[in-house]
CSV table of C-alpha atoms and ligand atoms in Angstrom, one decimal:
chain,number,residue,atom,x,y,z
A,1,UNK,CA,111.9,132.5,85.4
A,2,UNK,CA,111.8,130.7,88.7
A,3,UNK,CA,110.2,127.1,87.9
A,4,UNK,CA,108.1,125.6,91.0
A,5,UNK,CA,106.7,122.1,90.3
A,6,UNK,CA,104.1,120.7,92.5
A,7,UNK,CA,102.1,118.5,90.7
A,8,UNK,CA,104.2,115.5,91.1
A,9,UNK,CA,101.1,113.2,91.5
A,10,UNK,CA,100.4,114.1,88.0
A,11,UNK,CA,104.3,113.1,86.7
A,12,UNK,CA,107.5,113.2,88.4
A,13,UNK,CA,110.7,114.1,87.5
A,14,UNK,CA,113.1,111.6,86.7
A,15,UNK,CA,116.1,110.2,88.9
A,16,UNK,CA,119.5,111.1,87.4
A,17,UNK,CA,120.9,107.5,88.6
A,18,UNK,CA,118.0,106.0,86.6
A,19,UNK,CA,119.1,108.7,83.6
A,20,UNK,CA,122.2,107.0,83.7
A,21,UNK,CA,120.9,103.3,83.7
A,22,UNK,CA,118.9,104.0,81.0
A,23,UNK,CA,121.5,105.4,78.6
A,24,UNK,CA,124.0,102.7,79.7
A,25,UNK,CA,120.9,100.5,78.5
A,26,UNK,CA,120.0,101.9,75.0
A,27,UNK,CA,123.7,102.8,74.0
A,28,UNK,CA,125.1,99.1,75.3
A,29,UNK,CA,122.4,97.1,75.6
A,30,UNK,CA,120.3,96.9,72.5
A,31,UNK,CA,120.1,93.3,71.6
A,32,UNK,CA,116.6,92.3,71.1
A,33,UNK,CA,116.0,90.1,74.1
A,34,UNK,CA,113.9,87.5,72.5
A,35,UNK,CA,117.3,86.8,70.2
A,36,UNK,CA,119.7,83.8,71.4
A,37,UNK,CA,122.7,85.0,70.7
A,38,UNK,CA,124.7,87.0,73.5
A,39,UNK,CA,123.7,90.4,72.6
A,40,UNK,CA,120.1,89.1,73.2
A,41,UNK,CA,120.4,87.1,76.2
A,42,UNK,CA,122.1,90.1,77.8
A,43,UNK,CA,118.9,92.0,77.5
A,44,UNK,CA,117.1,89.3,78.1
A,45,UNK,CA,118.9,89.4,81.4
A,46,UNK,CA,118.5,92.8,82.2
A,47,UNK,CA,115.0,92.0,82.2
A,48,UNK,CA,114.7,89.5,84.4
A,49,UNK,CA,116.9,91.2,86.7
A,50,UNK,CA,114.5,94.0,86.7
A,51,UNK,CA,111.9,91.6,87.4
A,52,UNK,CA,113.2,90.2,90.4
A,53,UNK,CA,114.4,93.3,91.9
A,54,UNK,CA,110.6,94.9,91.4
A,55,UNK,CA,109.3,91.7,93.3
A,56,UNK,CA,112.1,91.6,96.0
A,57,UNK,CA,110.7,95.7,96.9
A,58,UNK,CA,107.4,94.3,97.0
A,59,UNK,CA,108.0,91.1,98.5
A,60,UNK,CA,106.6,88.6,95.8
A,61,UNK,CA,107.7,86.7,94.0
A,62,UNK,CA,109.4,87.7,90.0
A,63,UNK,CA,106.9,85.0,88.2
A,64,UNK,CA,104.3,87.3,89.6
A,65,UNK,CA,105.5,91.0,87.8
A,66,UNK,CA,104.1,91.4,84.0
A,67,UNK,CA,105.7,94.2,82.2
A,68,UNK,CA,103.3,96.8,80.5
A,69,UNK,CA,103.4,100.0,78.7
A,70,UNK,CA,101.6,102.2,82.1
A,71,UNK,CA,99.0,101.3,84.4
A,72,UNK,CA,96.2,102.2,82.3
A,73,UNK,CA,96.9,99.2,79.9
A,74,UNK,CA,97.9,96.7,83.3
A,75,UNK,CA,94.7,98.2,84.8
A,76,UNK,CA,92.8,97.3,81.4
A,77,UNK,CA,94.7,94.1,81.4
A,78,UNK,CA,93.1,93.0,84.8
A,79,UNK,CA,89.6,94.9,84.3
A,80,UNK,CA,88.9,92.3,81.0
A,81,UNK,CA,91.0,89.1,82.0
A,82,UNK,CA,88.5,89.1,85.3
A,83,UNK,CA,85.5,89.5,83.2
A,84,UNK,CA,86.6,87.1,79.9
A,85,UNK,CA,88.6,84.6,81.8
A,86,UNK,CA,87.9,84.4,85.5
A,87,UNK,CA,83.6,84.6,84.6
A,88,UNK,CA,83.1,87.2,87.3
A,89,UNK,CA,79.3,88.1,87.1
A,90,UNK,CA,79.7,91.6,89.1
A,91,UNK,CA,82.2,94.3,90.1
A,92,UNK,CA,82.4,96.6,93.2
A,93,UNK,CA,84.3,99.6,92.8
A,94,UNK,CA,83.7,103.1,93.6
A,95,UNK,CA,82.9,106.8,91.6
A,96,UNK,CA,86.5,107.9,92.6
A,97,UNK,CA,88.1,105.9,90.9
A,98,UNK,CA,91.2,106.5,88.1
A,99,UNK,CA,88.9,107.0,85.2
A,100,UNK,CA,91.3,103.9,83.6
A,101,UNK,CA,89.8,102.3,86.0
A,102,UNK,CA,86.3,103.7,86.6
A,103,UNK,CA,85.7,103.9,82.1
A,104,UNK,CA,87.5,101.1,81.9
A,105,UNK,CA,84.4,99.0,84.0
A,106,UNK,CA,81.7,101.2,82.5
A,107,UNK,CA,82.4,100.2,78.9
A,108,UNK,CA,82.7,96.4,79.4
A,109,UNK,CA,79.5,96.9,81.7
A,110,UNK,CA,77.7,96.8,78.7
A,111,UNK,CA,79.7,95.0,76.4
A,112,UNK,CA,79.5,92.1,78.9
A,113,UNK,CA,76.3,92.7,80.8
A,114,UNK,CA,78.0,92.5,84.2
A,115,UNK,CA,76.4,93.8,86.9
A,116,UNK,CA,78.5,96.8,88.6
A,117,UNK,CA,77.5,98.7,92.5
A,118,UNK,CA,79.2,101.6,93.5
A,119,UNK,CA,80.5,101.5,97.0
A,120,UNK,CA,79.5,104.5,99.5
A,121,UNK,CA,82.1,107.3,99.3
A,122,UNK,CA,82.4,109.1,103.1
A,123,UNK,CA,82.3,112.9,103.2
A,124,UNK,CA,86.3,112.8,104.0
A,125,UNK,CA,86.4,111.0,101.1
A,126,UNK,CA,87.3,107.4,102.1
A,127,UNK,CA,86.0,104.6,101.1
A,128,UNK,CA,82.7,103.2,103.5
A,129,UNK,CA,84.3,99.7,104.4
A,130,UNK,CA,81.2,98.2,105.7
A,131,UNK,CA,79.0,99.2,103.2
A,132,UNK,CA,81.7,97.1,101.2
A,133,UNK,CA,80.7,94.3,103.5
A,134,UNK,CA,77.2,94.9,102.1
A,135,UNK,CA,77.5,94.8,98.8
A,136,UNK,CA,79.7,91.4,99.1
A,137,UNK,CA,76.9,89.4,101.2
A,138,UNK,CA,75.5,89.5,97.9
A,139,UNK,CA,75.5,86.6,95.5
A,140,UNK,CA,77.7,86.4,92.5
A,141,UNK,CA,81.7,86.4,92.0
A,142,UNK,CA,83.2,89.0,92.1
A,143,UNK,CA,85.8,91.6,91.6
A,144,UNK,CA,86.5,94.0,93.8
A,145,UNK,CA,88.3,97.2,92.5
A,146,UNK,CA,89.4,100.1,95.0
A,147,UNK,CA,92.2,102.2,94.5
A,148,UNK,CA,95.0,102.6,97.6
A,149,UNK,CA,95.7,105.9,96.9
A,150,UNK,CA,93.0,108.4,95.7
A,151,UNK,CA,95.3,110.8,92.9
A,152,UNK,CA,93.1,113.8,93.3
A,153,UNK,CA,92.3,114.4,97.2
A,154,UNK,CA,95.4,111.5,98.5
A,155,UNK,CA,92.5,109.3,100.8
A,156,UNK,CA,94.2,105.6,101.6
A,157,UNK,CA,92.4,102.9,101.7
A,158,UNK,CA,93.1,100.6,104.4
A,159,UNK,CA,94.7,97.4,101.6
A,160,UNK,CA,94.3,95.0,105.1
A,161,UNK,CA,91.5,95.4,106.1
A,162,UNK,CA,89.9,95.1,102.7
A,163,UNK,CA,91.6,92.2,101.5
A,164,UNK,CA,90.7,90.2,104.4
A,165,UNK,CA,87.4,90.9,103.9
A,166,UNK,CA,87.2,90.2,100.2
A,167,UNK,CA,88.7,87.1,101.0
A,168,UNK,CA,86.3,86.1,103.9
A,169,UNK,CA,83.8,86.5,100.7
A,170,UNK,CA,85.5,84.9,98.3
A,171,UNK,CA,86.0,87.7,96.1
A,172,UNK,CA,89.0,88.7,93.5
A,173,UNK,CA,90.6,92.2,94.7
A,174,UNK,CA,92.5,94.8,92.7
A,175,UNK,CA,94.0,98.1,93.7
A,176,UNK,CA,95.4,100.5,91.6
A,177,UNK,CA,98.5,101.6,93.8
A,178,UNK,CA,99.6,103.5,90.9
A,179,UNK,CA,100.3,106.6,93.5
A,180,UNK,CA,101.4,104.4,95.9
A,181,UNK,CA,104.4,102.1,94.6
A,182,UNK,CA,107.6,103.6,95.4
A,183,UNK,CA,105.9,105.5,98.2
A,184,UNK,CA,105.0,103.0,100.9
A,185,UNK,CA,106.1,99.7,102.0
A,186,UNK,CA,104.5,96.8,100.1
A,187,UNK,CA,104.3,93.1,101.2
A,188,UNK,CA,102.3,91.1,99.4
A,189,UNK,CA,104.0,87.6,100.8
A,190,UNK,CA,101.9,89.2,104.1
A,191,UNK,CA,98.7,91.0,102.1
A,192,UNK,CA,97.0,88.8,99.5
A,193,UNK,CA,96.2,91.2,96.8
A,194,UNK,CA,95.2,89.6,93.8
A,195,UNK,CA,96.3,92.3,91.5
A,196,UNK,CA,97.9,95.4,91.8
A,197,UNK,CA,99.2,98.1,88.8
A,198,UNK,CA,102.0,100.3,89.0
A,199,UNK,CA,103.0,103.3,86.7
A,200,UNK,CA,107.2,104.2,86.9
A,201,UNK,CA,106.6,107.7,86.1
A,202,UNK,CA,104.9,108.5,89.5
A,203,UNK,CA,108.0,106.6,91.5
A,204,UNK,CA,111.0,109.1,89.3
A,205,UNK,CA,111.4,106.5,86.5
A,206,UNK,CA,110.3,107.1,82.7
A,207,UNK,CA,107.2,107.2,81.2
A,208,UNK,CA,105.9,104.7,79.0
A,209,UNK,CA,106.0,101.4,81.5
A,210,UNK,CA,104.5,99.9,83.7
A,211,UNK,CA,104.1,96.6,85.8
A,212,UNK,CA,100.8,94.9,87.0
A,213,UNK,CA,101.4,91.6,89.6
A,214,UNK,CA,98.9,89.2,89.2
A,215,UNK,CA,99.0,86.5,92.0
A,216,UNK,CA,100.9,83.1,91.5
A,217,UNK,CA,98.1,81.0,90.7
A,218,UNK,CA,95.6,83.0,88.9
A,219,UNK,CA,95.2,82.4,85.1
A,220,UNK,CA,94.8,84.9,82.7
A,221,UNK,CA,94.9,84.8,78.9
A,222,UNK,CA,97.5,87.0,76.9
A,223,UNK,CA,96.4,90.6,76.7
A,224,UNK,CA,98.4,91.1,73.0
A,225,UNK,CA,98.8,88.3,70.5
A,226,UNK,CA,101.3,87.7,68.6
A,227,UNK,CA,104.7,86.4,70.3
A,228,UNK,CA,106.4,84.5,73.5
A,229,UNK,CA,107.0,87.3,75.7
A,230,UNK,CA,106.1,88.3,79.6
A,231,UNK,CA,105.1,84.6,79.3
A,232,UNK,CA,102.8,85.1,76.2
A,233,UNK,CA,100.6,87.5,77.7
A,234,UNK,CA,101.7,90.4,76.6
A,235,UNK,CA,103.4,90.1,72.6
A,236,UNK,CA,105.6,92.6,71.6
A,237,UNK,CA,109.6,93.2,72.1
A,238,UNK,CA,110.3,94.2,75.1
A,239,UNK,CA,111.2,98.3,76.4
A,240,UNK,CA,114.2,97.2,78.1
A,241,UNK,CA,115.9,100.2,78.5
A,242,UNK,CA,112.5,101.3,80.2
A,243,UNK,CA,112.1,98.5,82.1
A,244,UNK,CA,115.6,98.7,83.7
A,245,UNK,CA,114.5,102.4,84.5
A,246,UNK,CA,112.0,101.5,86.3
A,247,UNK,CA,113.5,98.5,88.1
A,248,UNK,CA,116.5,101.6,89.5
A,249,UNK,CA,113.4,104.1,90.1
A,250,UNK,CA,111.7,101.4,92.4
A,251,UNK,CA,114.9,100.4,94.3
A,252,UNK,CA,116.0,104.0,94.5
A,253,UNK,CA,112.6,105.0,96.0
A,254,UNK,CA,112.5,102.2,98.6
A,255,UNK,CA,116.4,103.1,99.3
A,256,UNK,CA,115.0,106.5,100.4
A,257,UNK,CA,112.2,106.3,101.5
A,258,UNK,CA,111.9,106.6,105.2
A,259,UNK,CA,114.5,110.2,104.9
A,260,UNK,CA,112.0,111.0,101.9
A,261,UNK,CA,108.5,110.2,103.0
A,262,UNK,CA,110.0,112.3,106.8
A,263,UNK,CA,110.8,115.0,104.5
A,264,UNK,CA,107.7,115.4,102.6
A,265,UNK,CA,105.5,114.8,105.1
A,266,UNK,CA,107.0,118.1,106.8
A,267,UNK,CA,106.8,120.4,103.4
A,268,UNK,CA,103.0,118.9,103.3
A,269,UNK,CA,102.4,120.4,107.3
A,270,UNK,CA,104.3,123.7,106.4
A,271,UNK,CA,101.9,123.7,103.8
A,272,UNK,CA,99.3,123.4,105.5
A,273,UNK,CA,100.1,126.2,108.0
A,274,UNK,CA,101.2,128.5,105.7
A,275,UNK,CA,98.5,128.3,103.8
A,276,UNK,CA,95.8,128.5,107.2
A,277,UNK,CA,97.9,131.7,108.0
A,278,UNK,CA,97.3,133.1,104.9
A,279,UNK,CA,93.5,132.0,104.8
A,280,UNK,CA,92.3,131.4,108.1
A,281,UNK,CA,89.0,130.2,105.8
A,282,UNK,CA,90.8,128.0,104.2
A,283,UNK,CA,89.3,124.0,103.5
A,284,UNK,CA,90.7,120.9,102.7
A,285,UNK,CA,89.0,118.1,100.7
A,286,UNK,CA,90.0,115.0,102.6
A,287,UNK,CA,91.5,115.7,106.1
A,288,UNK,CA,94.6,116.8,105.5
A,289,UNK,CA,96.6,114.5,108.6
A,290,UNK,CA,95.3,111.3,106.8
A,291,UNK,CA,96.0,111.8,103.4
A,292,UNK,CA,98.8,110.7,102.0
A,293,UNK,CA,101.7,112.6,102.8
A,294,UNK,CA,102.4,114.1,99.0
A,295,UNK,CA,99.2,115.0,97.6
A,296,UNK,CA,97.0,117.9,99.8
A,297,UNK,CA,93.5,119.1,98.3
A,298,UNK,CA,92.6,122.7,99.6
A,299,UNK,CA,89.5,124.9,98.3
A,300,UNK,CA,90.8,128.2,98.3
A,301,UNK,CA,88.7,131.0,99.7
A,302,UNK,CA,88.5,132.7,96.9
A,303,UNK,CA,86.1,134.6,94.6
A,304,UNK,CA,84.0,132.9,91.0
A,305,UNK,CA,86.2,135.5,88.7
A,306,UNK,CA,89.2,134.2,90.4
A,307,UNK,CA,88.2,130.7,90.3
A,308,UNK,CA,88.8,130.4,86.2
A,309,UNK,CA,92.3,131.9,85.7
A,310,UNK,CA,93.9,130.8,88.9
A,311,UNK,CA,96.0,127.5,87.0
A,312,UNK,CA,96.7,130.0,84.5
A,313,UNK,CA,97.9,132.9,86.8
A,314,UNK,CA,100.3,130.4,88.9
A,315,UNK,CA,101.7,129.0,85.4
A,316,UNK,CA,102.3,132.5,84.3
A,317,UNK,CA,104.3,132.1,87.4
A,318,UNK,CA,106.0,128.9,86.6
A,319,UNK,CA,104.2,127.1,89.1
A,320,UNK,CA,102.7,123.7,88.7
A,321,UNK,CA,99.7,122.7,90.3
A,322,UNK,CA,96.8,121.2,89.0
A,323,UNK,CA,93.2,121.8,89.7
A,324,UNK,CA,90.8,119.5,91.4
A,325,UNK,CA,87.7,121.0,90.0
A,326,UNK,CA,88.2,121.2,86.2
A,327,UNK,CA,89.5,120.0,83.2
A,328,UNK,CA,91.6,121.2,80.7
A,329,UNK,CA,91.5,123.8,78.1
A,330,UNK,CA,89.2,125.9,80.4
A,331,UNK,CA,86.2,124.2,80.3
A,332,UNK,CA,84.9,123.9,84.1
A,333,UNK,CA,83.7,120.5,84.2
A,334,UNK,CA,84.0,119.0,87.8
A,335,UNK,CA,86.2,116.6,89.1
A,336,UNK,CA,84.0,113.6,89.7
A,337,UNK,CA,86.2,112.9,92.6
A,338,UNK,CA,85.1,116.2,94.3
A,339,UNK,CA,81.7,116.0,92.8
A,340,UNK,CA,81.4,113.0,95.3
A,341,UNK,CA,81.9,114.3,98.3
A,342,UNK,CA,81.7,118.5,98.2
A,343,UNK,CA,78.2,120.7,98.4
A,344,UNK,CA,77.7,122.8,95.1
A,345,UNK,CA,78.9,125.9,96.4
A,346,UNK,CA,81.9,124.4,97.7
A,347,UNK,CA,82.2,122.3,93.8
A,348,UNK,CA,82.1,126.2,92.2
A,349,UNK,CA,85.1,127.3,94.5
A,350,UNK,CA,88.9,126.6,93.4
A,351,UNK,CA,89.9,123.2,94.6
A,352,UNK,CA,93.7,123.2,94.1
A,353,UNK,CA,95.8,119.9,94.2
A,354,UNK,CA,99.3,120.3,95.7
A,355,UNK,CA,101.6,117.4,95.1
A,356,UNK,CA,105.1,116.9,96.2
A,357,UNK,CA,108.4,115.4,95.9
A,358,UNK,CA,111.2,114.9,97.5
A,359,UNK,CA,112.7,117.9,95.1
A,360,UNK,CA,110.7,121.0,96.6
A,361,UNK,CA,111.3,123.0,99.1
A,362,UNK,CA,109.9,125.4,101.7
A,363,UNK,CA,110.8,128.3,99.2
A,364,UNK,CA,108.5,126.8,96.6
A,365,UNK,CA,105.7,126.9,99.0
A,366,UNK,CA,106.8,130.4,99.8
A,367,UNK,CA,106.6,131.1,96.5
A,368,UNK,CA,103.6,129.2,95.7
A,369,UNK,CA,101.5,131.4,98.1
A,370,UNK,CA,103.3,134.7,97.4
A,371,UNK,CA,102.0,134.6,94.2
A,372,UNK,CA,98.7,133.3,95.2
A,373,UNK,CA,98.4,136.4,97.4
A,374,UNK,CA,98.6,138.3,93.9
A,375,UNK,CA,95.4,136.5,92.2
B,401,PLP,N1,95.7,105.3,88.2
B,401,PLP,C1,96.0,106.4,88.9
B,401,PLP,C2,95.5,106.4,90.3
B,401,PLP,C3,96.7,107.5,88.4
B,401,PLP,O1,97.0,108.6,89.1
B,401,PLP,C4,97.1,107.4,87.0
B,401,PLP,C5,97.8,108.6,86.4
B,401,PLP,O2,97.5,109.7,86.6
B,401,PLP,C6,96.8,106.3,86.3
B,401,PLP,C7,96.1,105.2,86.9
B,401,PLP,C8,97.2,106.1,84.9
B,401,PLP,O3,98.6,106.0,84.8
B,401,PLP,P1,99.3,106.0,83.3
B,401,PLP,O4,98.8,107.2,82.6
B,401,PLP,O5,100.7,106.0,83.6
B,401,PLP,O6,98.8,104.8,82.6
């Protein structure tokens, strides 16, 4: 059966170059790289070689990359150190967040009594920058926490403009740029970010790792007890053959990037106008030219009894998508990212999220809306 993936916000598929590295790496490379003799210090050296070619992509500098096992647990990381070891007294974030972000601030809320506010979400989705500016006139310090790229409806949050005014407030800002790394140019020598997580399985590198930079200068306690690695903040022996994955996925994306990020950007718009041909009602959730250029949100024109099988029709199919407006196991429950920003009859229709890689093609779109035609 023909196999169409288009959910690569979700996961992507892996590089074969970093295949490679990796298997050089766990068949060659398996000293423990906490051990002094040379078997050790080898890995130990493929980590920090890892380590400075992440920072070099992002322009910072290597003392400022902590290996983790995803973002979830750097995002965690940053969410608690903030609260435990910086004292801030109140966070700003927003309902569309990354629930590892979003849960992640409701729980220690309480635990912590902190006082959270909820920045206005537009009705394209983006983030309301002055009412940003609001919130931080307030009293109290602060962390700020606003994703770069939204992972359901692809909105971009302008990093600039937010940072500098965080900064004019005196306020600690963290992004998750979890579908962002790999996919856009960092430099955070230019843009002072405080802390920013990064997932390698959204930039074609394995899953299991992750990296979260926390700026020279800001002190955090360890996150896992126990031993002398990533400086002692985060125990454990290190995933090397991970890490050196993800180190070749991040320099392999930035290597391609402009000839990828062109090519995308054109399957997104031939998306987009096959998809308007096809239904001339069609609407998208977020404006489509701002997006980001993998991820497009549509609400297909379609029918309630269509609305439930449609994921399973296109998987019958072999296609991958995923569905904005519902879980799993085919329970609707609503995305709270749409349940922001669309009307109720709008939240009932099929919300479809269509997420690309440099791997699809014009066929798979083809095919994609042949076989919606058939629901
Ligand atoms: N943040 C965003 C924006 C994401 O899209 C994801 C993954 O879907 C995560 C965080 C969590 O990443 P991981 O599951 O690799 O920890």
């Amino acid at each position: 059966m023909k196999k169409v993936y288009l959910d690569n916000a979700s996961t992507t598929a892996i590089r074969p170059e970093v295949v490679a590295e990796m298997t050089k790496v766990l068949t060659e490379d398996y000293g423990n790289p906490s051990s002094t003799h040379t078997f050790g210090r080898h890995s130990k050296s493929l980590i920090e070689l890892s380590r400075k070619s992440i920072a070099k992509n992002l322009n910072s500098s290597a003392q400022e990359i902590i290996f983790t096992s995803c973002a979830t647990e750097a995002n965690n990381f940053i969410i608690q150190s903030c609260i435990k070891d910086l004292k801030i007294t109140r966070i700003i974030t927003s309902k569309i967040e990354h629930h590892a972000v979003l849960h992640t601030i409701q729980i220690l809320q309480n635990q912590y009594n902190i006082d959270v506010d909820y920045v206005n979400i537009l009705p394209s989705g983006e983030i309301d920058v002055v009412h940003l500016s609001d919130l931080l006139s307030k009293e109290g310090k602060t962390l700020v926490s606003l994703m770069h790229v939204n992972n359901e409806i692809g909105t971009v949050l302008n990093l600039e403009r937010v940072v500098k005014i965080c900064k004019q407030y005196n306020a600690y800002f963290h992004t998750d740029t979890v579908q962002s790394i790999g996919k856009t140019i960092f430099n955070l020598q230019e843009t002072p970010i405080d802390f920013l997580v990064a997932s390698a399985h959204k930039f074609h590198g394995p899953k299991g790792v992750g990296f979260a930079f926390i700026r020279k200068g800001i002190v955090l306690n360890p996150l896992l007890l126990g031993g002398e690695q990533e400086k002692g903040l985060r125990a454990g022996t290190e995933s090397v053959h991970n890490i050196a994955g993800m180190a070749k996925a991040l320099e392999l994306s930035y290597l391609h990037l402009t000839e990828e990020e062109k090519y995308i950007s054109e399957l997104k718009k031939y998306t987009i106008d096959q998809l308007q041909l096809q239904y001339p009602d069609i609407k998208f959730n977020g404006n489509p030219t701002e997006t980001f250029y993998n991820i497009l949100n549509v609400i297909l024109p379609f029918s309630e009894e269509k609305t439930a099988m449609i994921l399973f029709n296109l998987d019958m199919k072999g296609i991958a998508v995923s569905r904005g407006s519902a879980c799993q196991s085919g329970s609707i429950k609503p995305s709270h990212v749409l349940a922001e920003i669309l009307n109720e009859e709008d939240l009932k229709k099929p919300s479809l999220r269509i997420s690309f890689s440099h791997y699809n093609t014009k066929e798979d779109i083809d095919y994609l809306i042949e076989n919606l035609k058939l629901i």
